[in-house]
mmCIF file of C-alpha atoms in Angstrom:
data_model
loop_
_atom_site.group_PDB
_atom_site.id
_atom_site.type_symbol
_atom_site.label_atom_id
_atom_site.label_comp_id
_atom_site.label_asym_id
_atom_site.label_seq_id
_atom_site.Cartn_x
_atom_site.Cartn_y
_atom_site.Cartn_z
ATOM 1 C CA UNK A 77 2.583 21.338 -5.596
ATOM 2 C CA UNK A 78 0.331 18.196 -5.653
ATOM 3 C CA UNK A 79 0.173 15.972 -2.984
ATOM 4 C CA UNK A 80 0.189 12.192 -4.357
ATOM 5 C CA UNK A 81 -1.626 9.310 -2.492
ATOM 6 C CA UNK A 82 0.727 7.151 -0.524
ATOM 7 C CA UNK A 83 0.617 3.632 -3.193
ATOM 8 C CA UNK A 84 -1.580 0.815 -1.862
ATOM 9 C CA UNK A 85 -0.141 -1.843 -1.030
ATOM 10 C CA UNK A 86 -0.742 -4.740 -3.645
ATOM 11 C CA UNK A 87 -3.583 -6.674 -2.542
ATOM 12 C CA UNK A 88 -2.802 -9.608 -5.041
ATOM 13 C CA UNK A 89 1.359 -10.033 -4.270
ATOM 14 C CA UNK A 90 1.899 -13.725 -4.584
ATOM 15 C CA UNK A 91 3.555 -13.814 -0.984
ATOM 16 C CA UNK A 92 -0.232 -12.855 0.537
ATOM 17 C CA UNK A 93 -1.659 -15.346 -2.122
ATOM 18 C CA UNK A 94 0.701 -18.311 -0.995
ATOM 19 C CA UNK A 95 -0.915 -17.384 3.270
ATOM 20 C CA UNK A 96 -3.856 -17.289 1.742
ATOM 21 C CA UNK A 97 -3.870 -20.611 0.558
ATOM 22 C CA UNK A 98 -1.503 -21.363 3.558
ATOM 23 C CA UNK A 99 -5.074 -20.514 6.038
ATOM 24 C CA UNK A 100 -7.544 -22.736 3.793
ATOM 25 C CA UNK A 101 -5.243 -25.941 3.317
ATOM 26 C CA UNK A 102 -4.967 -25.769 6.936
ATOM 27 C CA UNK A 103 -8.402 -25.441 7.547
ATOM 28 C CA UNK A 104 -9.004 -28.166 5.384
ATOM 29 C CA UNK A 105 -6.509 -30.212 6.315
ATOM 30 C CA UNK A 106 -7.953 -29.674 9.926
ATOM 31 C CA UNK A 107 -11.368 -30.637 8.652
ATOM 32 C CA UNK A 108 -9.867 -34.156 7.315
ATOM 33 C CA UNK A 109 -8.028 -34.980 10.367
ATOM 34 C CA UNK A 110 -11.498 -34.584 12.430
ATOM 35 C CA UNK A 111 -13.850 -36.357 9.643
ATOM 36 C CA UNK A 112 -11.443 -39.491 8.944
ATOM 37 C CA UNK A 113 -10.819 -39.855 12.578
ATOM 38 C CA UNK A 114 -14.356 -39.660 13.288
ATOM 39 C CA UNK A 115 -15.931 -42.023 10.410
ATOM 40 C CA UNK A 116 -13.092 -44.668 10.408
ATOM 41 C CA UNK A 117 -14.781 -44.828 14.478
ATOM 42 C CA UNK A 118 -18.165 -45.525 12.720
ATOM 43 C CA UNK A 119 -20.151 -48.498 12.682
ATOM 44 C CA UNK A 120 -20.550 -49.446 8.903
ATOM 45 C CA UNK A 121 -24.488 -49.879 9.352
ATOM 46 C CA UNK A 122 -24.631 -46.262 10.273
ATOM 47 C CA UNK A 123 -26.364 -44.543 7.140
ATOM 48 C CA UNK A 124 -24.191 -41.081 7.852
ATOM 49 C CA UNK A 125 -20.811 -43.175 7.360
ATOM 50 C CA UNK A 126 -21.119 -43.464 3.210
ATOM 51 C CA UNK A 127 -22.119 -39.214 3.494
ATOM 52 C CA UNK A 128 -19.100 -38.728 5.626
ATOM 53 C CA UNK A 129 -16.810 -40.549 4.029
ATOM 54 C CA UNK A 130 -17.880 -39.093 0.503
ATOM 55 C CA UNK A 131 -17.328 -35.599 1.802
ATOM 56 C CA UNK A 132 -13.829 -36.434 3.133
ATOM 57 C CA UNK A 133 -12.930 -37.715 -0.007
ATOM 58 C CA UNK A 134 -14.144 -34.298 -2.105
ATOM 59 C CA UNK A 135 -12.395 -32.136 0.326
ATOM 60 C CA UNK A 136 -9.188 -34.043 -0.039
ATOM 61 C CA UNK A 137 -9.366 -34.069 -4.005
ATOM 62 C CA UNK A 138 -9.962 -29.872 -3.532
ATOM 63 C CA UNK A 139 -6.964 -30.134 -1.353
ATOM 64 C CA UNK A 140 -5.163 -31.677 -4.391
ATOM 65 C CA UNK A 141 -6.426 -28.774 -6.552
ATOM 66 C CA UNK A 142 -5.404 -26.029 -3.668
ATOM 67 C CA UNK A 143 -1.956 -27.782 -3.128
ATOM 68 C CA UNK A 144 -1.395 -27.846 -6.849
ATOM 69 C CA UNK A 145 -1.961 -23.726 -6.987
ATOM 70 C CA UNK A 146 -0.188 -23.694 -3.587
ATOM 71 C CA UNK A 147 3.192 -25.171 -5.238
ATOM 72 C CA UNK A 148 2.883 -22.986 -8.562
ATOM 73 C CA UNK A 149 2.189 -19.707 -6.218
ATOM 74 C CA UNK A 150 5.375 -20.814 -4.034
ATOM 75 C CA UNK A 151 7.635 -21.130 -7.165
ATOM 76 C CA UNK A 152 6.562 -17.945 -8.260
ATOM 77 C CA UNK A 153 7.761 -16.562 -4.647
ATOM 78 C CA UNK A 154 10.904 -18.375 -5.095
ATOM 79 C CA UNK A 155 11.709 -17.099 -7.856
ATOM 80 C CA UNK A 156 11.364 -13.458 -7.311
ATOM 81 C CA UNK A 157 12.666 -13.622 -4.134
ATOM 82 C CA UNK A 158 16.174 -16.093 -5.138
ATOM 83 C CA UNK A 159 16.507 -14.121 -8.430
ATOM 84 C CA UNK A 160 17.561 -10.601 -6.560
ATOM 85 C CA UNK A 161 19.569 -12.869 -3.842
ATOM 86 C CA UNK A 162 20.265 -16.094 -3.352
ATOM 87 C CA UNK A 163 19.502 -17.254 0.947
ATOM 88 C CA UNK A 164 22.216 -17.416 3.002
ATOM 89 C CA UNK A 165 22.375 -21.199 3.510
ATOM 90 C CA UNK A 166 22.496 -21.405 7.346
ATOM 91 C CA UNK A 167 22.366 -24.290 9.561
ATOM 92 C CA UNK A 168 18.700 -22.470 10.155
ATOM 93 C CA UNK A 169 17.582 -22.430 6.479
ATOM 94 C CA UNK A 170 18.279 -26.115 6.139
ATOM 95 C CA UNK A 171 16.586 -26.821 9.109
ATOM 96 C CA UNK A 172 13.208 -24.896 7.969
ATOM 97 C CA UNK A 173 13.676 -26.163 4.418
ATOM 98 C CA UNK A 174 13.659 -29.732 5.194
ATOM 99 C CA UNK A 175 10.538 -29.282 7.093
ATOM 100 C CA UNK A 176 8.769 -26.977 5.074
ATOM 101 C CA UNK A 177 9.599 -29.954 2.114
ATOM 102 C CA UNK A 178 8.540 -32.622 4.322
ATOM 103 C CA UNK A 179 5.213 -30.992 5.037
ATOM 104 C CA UNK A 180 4.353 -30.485 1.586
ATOM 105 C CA UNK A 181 5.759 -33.885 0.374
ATOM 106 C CA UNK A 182 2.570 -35.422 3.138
ATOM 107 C CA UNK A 183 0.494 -32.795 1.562
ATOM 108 C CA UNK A 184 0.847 -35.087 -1.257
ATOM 109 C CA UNK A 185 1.182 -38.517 -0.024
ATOM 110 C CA UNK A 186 -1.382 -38.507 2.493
ATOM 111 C CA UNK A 187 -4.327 -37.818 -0.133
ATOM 112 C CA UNK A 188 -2.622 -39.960 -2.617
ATOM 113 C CA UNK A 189 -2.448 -43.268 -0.326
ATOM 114 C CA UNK A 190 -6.108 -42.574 -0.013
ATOM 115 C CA UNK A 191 -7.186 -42.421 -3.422
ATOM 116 C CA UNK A 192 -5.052 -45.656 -3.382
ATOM 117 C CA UNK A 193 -6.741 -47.014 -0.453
ATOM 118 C CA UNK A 194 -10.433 -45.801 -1.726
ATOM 119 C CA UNK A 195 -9.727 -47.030 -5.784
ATOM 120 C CA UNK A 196 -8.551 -50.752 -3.840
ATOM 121 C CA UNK A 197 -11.233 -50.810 -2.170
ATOM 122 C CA UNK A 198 -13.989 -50.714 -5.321
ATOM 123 C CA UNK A 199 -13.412 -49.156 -8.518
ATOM 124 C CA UNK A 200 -15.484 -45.236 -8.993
ATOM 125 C CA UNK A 201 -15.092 -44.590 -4.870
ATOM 126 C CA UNK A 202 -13.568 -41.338 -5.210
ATOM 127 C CA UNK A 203 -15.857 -38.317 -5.955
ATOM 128 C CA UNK A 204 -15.663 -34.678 -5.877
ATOM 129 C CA UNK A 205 -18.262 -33.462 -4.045
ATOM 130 C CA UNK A 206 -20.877 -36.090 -6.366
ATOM 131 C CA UNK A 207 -18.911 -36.377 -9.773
ATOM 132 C CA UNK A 208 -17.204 -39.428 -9.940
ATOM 133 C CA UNK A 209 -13.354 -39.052 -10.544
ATOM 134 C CA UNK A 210 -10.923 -41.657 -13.135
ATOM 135 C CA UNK A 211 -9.746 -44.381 -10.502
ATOM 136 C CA UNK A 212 -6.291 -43.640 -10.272
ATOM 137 C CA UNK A 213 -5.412 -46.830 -8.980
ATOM 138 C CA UNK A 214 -7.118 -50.335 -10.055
ATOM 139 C CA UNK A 215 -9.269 -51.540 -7.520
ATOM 140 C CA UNK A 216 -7.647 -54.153 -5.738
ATOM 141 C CA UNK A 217 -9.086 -55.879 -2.726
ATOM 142 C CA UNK A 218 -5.605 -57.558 -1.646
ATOM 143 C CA UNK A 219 -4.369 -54.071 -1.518
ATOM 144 C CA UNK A 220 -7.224 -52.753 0.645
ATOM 145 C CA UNK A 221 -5.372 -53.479 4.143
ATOM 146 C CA UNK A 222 -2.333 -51.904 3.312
ATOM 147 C CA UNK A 223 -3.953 -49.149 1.912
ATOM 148 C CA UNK A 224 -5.486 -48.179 4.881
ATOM 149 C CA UNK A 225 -2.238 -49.006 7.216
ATOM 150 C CA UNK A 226 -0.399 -46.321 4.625
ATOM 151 C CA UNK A 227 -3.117 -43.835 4.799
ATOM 152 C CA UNK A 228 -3.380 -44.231 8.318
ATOM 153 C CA UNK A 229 0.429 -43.668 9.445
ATOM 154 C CA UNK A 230 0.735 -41.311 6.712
ATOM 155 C CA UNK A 231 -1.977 -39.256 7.980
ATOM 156 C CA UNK A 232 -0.776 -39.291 11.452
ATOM 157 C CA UNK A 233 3.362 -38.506 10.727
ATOM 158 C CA UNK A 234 1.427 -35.765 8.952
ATOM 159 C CA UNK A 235 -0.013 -35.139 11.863
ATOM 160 C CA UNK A 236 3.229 -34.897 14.089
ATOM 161 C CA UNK A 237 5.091 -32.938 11.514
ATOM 162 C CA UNK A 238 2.056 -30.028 11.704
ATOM 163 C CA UNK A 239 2.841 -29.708 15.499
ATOM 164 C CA UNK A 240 6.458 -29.527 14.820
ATOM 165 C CA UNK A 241 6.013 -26.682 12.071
ATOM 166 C CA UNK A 242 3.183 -25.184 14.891
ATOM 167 C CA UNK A 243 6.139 -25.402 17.676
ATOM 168 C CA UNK A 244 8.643 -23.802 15.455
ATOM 169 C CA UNK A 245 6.201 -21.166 14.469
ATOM 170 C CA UNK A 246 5.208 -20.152 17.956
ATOM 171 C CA UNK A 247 5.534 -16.391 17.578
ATOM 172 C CA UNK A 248 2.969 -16.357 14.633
ATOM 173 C CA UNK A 249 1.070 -18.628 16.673
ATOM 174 C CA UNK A 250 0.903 -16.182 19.560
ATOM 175 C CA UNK A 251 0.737 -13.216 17.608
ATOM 176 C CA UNK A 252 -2.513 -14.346 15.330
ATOM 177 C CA UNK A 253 -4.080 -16.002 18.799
ATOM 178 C CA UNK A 254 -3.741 -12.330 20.041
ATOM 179 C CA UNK A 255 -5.045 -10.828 16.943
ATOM 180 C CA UNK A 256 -8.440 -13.570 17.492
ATOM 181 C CA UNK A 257 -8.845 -12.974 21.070
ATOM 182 C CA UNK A 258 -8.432 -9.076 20.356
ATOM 183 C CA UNK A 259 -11.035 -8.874 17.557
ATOM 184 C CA UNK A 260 -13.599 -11.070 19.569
ATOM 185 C CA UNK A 261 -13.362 -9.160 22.824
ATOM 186 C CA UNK A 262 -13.621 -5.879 20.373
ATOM 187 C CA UNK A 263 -16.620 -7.306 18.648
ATOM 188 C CA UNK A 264 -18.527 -9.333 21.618
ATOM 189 C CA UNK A 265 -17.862 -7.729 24.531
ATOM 190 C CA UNK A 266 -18.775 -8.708 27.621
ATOM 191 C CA UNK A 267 -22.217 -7.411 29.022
ATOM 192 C CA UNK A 268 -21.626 -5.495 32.223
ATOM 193 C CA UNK A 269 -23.344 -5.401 35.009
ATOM 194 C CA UNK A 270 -25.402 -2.234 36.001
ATOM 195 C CA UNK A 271 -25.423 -2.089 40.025
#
């Protein structure tokens, strides 16, 4: 009698794909939120604004890109999962569906009303990371003030709708802020003292 090695678990199942991308959009999204509120602060003679600014734009258009495989890797989790059973359409699931949409619905608009602010602004503003990107939007300069007022609410109901998802995710929260503190105390611990 042979004994068979227990199956590995599949390293590549779209569910782990869609945290995946889950992790990076956030830490990108993270990394947006601290540039734009941090340029839009500086003076326009500062040489390290037109850098900053650039950069925020290229990680927002790769945000684009991730968001794109984000939605495509979520349908594909969708449908295998609402193909064997359909959800039980609680008062619960509604609840966490209309914020899960919301959040990805300011996934989208919050990049978008900057391209739209940016392309207002002057025409060939928006580059990935040094190639310049199509305007998507004419440039504009009457439209310049309100595309900063949309990017800027936008950005920050964003904003309040990622510490409602954190609140209503508070276990996870907890249980990968354990996970953290447990690997760094694992891998750094602290020096003791010899008497």
């Amino acid at each position: 009698m042979s004994i068979q090695p227990a199956a590995k678990p599949r390293l590549n199942s779209a569910f782990k794909q869609l945290m995946s991308l889950h992790w990076v959009m956030s830490a990108c999204y993270l990394v947006l939120f601290i540039t734009g509120t941090f340029m839009a602060q500086l003076p326009r003679e500062l040489f390290i604004r037109g850098p900053l600014y650039d950069f925020h734009k290229s990680v927002a258009v790769l945000t684009m890109a991730l968001l794109t495989w984000r939605i495509l890797t979520l349908l594909r989790v969708w449908w295998k999962k609402y193909t064997k059973r359909l959800p039980k359409f609680t008062k619960e699931w509604y609840k966490n569906f209309a914020l899960h949409a919301s959040l990805y619905v300011f996934m989208w608009l919050v990049p978008v009303s900057g391209f739209f602010f940016s392309n207002s602004f002057k025409s060939n503003n928006v580059k990935f990371f040094g190639i310049v990107l199509p305007d998507v939007f004419p440039q504009n300069s009457a439209m310049v003030d309100l595309g900063r007022s949309l990017h800027f609410w936008l950005a920050y109901t964003f904003l309040a709708f990622v510490l409602l998802h954190i609140l209503e995710q508070k276990k996870v929260v907890r249980a990968n802020w354990r996970r953290l503190t447990n690997f760094v105390s694992t891998k750094f611990p602290k020096s003791q003292k010899v008497g």
